[in-house]
CSV table of C-alpha atoms and ligand atoms in Angstrom, one decimal:
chain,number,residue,atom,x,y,z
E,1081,UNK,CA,0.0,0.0,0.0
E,1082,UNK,CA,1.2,3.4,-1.4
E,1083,UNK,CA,1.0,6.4,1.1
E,1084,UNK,CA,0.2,9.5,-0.1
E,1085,UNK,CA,2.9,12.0,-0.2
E,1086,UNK,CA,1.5,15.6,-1.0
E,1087,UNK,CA,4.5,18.1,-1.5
E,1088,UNK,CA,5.0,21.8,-1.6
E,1089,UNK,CA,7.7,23.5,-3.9
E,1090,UNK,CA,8.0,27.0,-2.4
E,1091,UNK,CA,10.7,27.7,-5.4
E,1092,UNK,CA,12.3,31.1,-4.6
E,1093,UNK,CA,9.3,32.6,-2.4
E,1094,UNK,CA,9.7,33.1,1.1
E,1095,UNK,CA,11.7,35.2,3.3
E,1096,UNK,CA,12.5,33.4,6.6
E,1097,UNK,CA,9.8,35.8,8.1
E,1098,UNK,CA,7.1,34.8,5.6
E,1099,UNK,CA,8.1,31.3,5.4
E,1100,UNK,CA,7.4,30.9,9.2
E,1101,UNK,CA,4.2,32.7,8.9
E,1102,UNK,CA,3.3,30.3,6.5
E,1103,UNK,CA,4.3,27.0,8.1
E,1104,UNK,CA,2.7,28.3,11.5
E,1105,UNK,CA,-0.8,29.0,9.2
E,1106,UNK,CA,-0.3,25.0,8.1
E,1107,UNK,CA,0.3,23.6,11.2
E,1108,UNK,CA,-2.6,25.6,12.3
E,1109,UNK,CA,-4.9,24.1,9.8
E,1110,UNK,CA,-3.5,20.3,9.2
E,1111,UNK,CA,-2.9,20.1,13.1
E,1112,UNK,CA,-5.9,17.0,12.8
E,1113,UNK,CA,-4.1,15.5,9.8
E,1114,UNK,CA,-3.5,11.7,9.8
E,1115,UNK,CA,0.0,11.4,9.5
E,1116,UNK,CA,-0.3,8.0,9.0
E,1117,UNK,CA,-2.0,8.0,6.2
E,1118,UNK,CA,-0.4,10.8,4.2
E,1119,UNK,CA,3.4,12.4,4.0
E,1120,UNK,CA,3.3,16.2,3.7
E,1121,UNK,CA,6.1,17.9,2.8
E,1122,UNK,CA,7.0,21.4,2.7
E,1123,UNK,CA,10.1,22.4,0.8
E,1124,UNK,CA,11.1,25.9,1.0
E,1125,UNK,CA,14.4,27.9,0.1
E,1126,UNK,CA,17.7,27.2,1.9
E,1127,UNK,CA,17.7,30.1,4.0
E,1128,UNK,CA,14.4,29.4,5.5
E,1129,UNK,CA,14.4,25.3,6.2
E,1130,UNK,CA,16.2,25.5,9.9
E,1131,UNK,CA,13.2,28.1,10.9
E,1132,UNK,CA,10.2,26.2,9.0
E,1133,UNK,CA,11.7,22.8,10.3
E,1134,UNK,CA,11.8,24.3,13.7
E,1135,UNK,CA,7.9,25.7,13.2
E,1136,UNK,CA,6.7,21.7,12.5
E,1137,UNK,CA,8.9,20.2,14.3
E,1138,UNK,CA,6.8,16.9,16.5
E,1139,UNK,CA,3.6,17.6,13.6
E,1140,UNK,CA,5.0,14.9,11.0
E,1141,UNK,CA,5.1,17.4,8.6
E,1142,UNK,CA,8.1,17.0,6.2
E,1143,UNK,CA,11.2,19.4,5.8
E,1144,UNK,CA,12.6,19.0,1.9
E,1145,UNK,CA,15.4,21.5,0.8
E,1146,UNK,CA,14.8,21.8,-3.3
E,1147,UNK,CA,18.2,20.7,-4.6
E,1148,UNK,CA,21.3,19.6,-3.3
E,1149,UNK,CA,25.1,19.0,-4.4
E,1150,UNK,CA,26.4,15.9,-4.9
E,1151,UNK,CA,29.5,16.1,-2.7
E,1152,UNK,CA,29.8,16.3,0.8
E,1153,UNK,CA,32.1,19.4,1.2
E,1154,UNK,CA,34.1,21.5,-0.9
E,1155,UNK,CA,34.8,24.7,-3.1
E,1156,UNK,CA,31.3,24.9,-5.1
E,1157,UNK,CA,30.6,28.1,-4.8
E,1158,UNK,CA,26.7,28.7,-4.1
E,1159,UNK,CA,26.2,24.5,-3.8
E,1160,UNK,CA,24.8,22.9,-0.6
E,1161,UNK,CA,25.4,19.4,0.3
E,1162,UNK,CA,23.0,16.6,1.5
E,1163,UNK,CA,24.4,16.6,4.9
E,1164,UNK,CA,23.9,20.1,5.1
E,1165,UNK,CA,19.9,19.8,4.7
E,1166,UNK,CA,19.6,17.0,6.9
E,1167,UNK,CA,21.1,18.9,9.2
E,1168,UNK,CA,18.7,22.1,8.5
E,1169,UNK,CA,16.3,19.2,9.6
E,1170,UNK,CA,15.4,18.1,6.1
E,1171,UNK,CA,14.1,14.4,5.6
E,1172,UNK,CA,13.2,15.0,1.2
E,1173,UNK,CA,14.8,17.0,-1.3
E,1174,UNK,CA,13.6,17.8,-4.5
E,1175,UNK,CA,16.3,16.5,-8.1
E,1176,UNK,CA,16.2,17.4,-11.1
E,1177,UNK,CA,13.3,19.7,-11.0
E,1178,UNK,CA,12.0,21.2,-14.8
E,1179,UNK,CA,13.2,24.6,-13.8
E,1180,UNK,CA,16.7,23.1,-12.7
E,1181,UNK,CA,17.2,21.0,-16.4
E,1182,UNK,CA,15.7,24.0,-17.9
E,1183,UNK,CA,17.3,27.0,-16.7
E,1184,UNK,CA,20.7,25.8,-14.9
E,1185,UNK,CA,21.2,23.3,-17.2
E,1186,UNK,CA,20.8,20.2,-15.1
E,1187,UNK,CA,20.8,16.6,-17.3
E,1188,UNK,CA,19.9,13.3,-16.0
E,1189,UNK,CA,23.8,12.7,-14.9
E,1190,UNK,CA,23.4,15.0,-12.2
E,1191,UNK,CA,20.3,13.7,-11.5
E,1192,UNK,CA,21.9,10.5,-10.9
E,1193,UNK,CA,25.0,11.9,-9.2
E,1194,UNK,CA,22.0,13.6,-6.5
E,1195,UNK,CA,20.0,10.7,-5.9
E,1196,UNK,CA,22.8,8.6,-5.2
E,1197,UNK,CA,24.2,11.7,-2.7
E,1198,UNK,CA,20.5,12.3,-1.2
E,1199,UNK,CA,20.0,8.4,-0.9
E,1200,UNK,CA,23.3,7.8,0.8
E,1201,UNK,CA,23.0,10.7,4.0
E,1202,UNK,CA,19.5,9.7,4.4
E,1203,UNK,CA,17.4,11.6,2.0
E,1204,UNK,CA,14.6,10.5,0.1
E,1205,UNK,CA,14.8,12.2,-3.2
E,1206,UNK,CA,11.8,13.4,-4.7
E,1207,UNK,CA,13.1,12.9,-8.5
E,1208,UNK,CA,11.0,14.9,-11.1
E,1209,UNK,CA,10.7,14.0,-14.6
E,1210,UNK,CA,8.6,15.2,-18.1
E,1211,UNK,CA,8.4,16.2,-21.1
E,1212,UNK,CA,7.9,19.9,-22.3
E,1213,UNK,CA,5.1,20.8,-25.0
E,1214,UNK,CA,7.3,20.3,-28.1
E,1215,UNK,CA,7.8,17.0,-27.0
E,1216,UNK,CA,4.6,15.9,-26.2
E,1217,UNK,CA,3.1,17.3,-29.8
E,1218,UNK,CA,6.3,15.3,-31.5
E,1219,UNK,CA,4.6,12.4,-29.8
E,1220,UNK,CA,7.9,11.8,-27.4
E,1221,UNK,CA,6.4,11.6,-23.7
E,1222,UNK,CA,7.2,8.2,-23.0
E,1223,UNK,CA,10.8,8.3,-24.9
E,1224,UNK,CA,11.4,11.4,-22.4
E,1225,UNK,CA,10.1,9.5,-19.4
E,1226,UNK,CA,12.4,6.8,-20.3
E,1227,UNK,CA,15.3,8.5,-20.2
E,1228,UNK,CA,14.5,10.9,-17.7
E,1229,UNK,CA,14.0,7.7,-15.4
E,1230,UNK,CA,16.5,5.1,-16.4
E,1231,UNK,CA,18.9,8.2,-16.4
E,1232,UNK,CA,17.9,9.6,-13.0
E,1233,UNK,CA,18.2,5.4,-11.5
E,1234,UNK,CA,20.9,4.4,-13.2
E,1235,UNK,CA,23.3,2.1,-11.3
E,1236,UNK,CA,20.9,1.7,-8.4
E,1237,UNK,CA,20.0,-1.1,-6.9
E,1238,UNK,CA,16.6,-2.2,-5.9
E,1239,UNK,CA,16.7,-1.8,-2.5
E,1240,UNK,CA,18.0,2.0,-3.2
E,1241,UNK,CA,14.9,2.6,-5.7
E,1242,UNK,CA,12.6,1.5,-2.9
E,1243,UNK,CA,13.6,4.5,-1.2
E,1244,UNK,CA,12.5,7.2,-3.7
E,1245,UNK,CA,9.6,9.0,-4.6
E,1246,UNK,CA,9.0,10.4,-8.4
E,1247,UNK,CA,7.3,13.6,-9.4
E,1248,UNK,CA,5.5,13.6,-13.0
E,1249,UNK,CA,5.5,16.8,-13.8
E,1250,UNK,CA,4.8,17.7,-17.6
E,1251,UNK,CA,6.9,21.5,-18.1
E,1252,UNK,CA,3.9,22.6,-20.1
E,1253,UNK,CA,1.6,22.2,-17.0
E,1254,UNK,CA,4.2,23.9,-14.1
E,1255,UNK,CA,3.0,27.6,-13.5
E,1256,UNK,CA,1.0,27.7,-16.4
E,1257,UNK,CA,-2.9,26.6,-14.7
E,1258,UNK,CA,-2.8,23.8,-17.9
E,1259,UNK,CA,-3.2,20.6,-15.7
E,1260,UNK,CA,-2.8,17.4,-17.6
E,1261,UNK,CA,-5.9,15.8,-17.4
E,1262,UNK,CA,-6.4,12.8,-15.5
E,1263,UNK,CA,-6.4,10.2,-17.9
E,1264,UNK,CA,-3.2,11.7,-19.1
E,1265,UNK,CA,-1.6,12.0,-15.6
E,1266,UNK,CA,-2.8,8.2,-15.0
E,1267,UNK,CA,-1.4,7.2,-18.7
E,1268,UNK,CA,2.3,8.4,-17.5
E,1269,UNK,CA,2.3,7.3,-14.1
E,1270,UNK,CA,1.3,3.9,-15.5
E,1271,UNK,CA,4.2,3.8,-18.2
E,1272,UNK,CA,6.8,4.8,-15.2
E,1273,UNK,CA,5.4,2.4,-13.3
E,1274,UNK,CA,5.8,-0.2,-16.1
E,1275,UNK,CA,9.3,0.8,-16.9
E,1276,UNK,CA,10.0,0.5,-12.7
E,1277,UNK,CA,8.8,-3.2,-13.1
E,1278,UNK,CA,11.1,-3.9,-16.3
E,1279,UNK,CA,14.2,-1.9,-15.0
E,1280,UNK,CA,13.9,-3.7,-10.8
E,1281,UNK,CA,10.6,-6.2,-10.2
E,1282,UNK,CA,7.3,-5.8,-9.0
E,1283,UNK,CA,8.0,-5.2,-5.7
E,1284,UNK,CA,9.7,-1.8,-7.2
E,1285,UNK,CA,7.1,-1.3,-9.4
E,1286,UNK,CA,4.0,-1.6,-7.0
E,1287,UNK,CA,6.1,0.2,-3.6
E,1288,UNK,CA,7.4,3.4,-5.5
E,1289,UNK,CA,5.0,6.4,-4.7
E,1290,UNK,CA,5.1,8.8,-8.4
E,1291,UNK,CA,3.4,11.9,-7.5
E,1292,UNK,CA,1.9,14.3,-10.3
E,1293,UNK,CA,2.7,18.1,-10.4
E,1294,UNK,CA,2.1,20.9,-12.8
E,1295,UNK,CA,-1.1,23.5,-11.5
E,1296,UNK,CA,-2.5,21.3,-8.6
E,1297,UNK,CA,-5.1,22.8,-7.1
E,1298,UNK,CA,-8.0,22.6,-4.6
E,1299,UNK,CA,-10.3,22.2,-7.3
E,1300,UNK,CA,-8.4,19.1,-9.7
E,1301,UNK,CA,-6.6,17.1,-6.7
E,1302,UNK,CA,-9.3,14.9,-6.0
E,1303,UNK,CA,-9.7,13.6,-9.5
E,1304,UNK,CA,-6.1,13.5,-10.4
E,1305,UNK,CA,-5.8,11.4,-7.0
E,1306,UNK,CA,-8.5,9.2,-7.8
E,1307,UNK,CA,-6.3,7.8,-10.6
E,1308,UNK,CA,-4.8,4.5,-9.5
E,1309,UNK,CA,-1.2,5.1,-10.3
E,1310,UNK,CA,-1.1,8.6,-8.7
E,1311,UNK,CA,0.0,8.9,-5.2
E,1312,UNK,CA,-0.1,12.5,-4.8
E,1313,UNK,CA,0.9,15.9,-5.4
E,1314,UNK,CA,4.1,18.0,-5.9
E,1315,UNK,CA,2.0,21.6,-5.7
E,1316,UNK,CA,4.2,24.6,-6.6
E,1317,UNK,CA,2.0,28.3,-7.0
E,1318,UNK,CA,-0.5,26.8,-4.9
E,1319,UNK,CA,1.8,25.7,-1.7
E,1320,UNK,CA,2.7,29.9,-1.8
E,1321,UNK,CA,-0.9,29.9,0.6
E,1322,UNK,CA,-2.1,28.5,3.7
E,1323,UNK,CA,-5.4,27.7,2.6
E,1324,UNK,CA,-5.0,26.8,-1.1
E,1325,UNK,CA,-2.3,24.2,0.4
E,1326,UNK,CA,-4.1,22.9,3.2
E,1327,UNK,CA,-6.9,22.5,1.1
E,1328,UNK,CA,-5.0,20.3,-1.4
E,1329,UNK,CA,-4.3,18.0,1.6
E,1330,UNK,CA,-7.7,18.0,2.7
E,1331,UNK,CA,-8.9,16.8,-0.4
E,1332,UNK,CA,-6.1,14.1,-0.8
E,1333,UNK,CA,-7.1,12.7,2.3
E,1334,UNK,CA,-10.9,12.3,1.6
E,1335,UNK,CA,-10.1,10.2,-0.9
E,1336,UNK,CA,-8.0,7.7,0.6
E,1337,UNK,CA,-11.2,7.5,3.3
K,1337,PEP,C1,6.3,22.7,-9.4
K,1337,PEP,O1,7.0,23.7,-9.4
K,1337,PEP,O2,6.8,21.6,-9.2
K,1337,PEP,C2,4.9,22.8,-9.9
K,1337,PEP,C3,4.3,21.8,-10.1
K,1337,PEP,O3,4.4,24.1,-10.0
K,1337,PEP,P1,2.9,24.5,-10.2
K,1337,PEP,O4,2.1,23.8,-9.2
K,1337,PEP,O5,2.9,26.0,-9.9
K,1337,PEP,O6,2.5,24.2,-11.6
């Protein structure tokens, strides 16, 4: 049984005096959640994850930082390492997110080098993978997913890709209010889900949560969660507000009742 996982990418928003204000308004409103049934995870900028961690600390909400390098020290200007977050009180962290491969020009052997950082101090890499418009109208999507998955596992062992958590997020749906519908959301999750059972087993296949992203909102999570291979949400504009988010995890955990 897959739990939910319902994640917020707080990209670069958030001083450390806004961020607490909004992590206090969450823990204000998901104070009855069933943490048992459903992971949330916040994940805002560096410079505010000691202070929101701190805010939810004893709630089982989740701290995620939103990238991380792949070595543990060194002279990487601007880079921050794995044990660094962990530290900052992170449990997730978000690899290989659109906006990284797009603007910062992050390919899937980073995204390997990451995982295999974040999986090795204790992290359990949200990976994100999809295709952008061009490549969905050239009829591509499930040629990017392959790559973008066997790329991001590669040279990882089962037990490692027990331990991770995928984000399908199509680039033409992030920011841009165009959700993919459900039928296409469940169409991708099922082909990564296929490809998990040809690249590991079944126990892979049927264990790894794959989350969809790109304009979640109140008013489309319950039917994009009602799809069998989706296992929740990685919400970016919408995790920005106490009530929009909250109300995304709400409406995730109806439907699991
Ligand atoms: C994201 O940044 O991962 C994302 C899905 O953004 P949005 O919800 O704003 O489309």
């Amino acid at each position: 049984m897959r739990k939910t996982i319902i994640a917020g990418n707080w990209k670069m928003y958030k001083t450390i005096k806004e961020a607490i204000e909004l992590s206090n308004g969450l823990k204000r409103e998901l104070f009855k959640l069933d943490t048992a049934a459903i992971d949330v995870v916040l994940c805002p900028p560096f410079t505010a994850l000691s202070e929101v961690a701190e805010v939810v600390d004893e709630t089982g909400i989740f701290v995620g930082g939103q990238d991380l390098y792949w070595l543990e020290e060194g002279a990487f200007t601007g880079e921050v390492s794995g044990k660094m977050l962990k530290e900052s009180g992170c449990s997730f962290v978000i690899i290989g997110h659109s906006e990284r491969r797009q603007f910062f020009g992050e390919a899937n052997e980073g995204v390997n080098n990451k995982l295999k950082a974040a999986l090795s101090c204790g992290l359990t890499p949200i990976v994100c993978v999809g295709e952008r418009l061009d490549e969905r109208e050239a009829g591509k999507t499930f040629d990017v997913l392959k790559s973008h998955v066997t790329g991001a596992l590669s040279g990882l062992l089962a037990e490692d890709a027990l331990k991770i958590v995928i984000a399908y997020e199509p680039v033409w749906a992030i920011g841009t209010g165009k959700t993919a519908t459900p039928k296409q959301a469940q169409e991708a999750h099922k082909y990564i889900r296929d490809l998990l059972h040809k690249l590991y087993n079944q126990e892979v296949a049927s264990e790894v949560r794959i989350q969809y992203g790109g304009s979640v909102k109140p008013d489309n999570i319950a039917e994009l969660m009602r799809q069998p291979d989706v296992d929740g949400a990685l919400v970016g504009g919408a995790s920005l507000k106490v009530e929009s988010f909250s109300e995304i995890v709400k409406k995730a955990a109806e439907v699991l009742k």
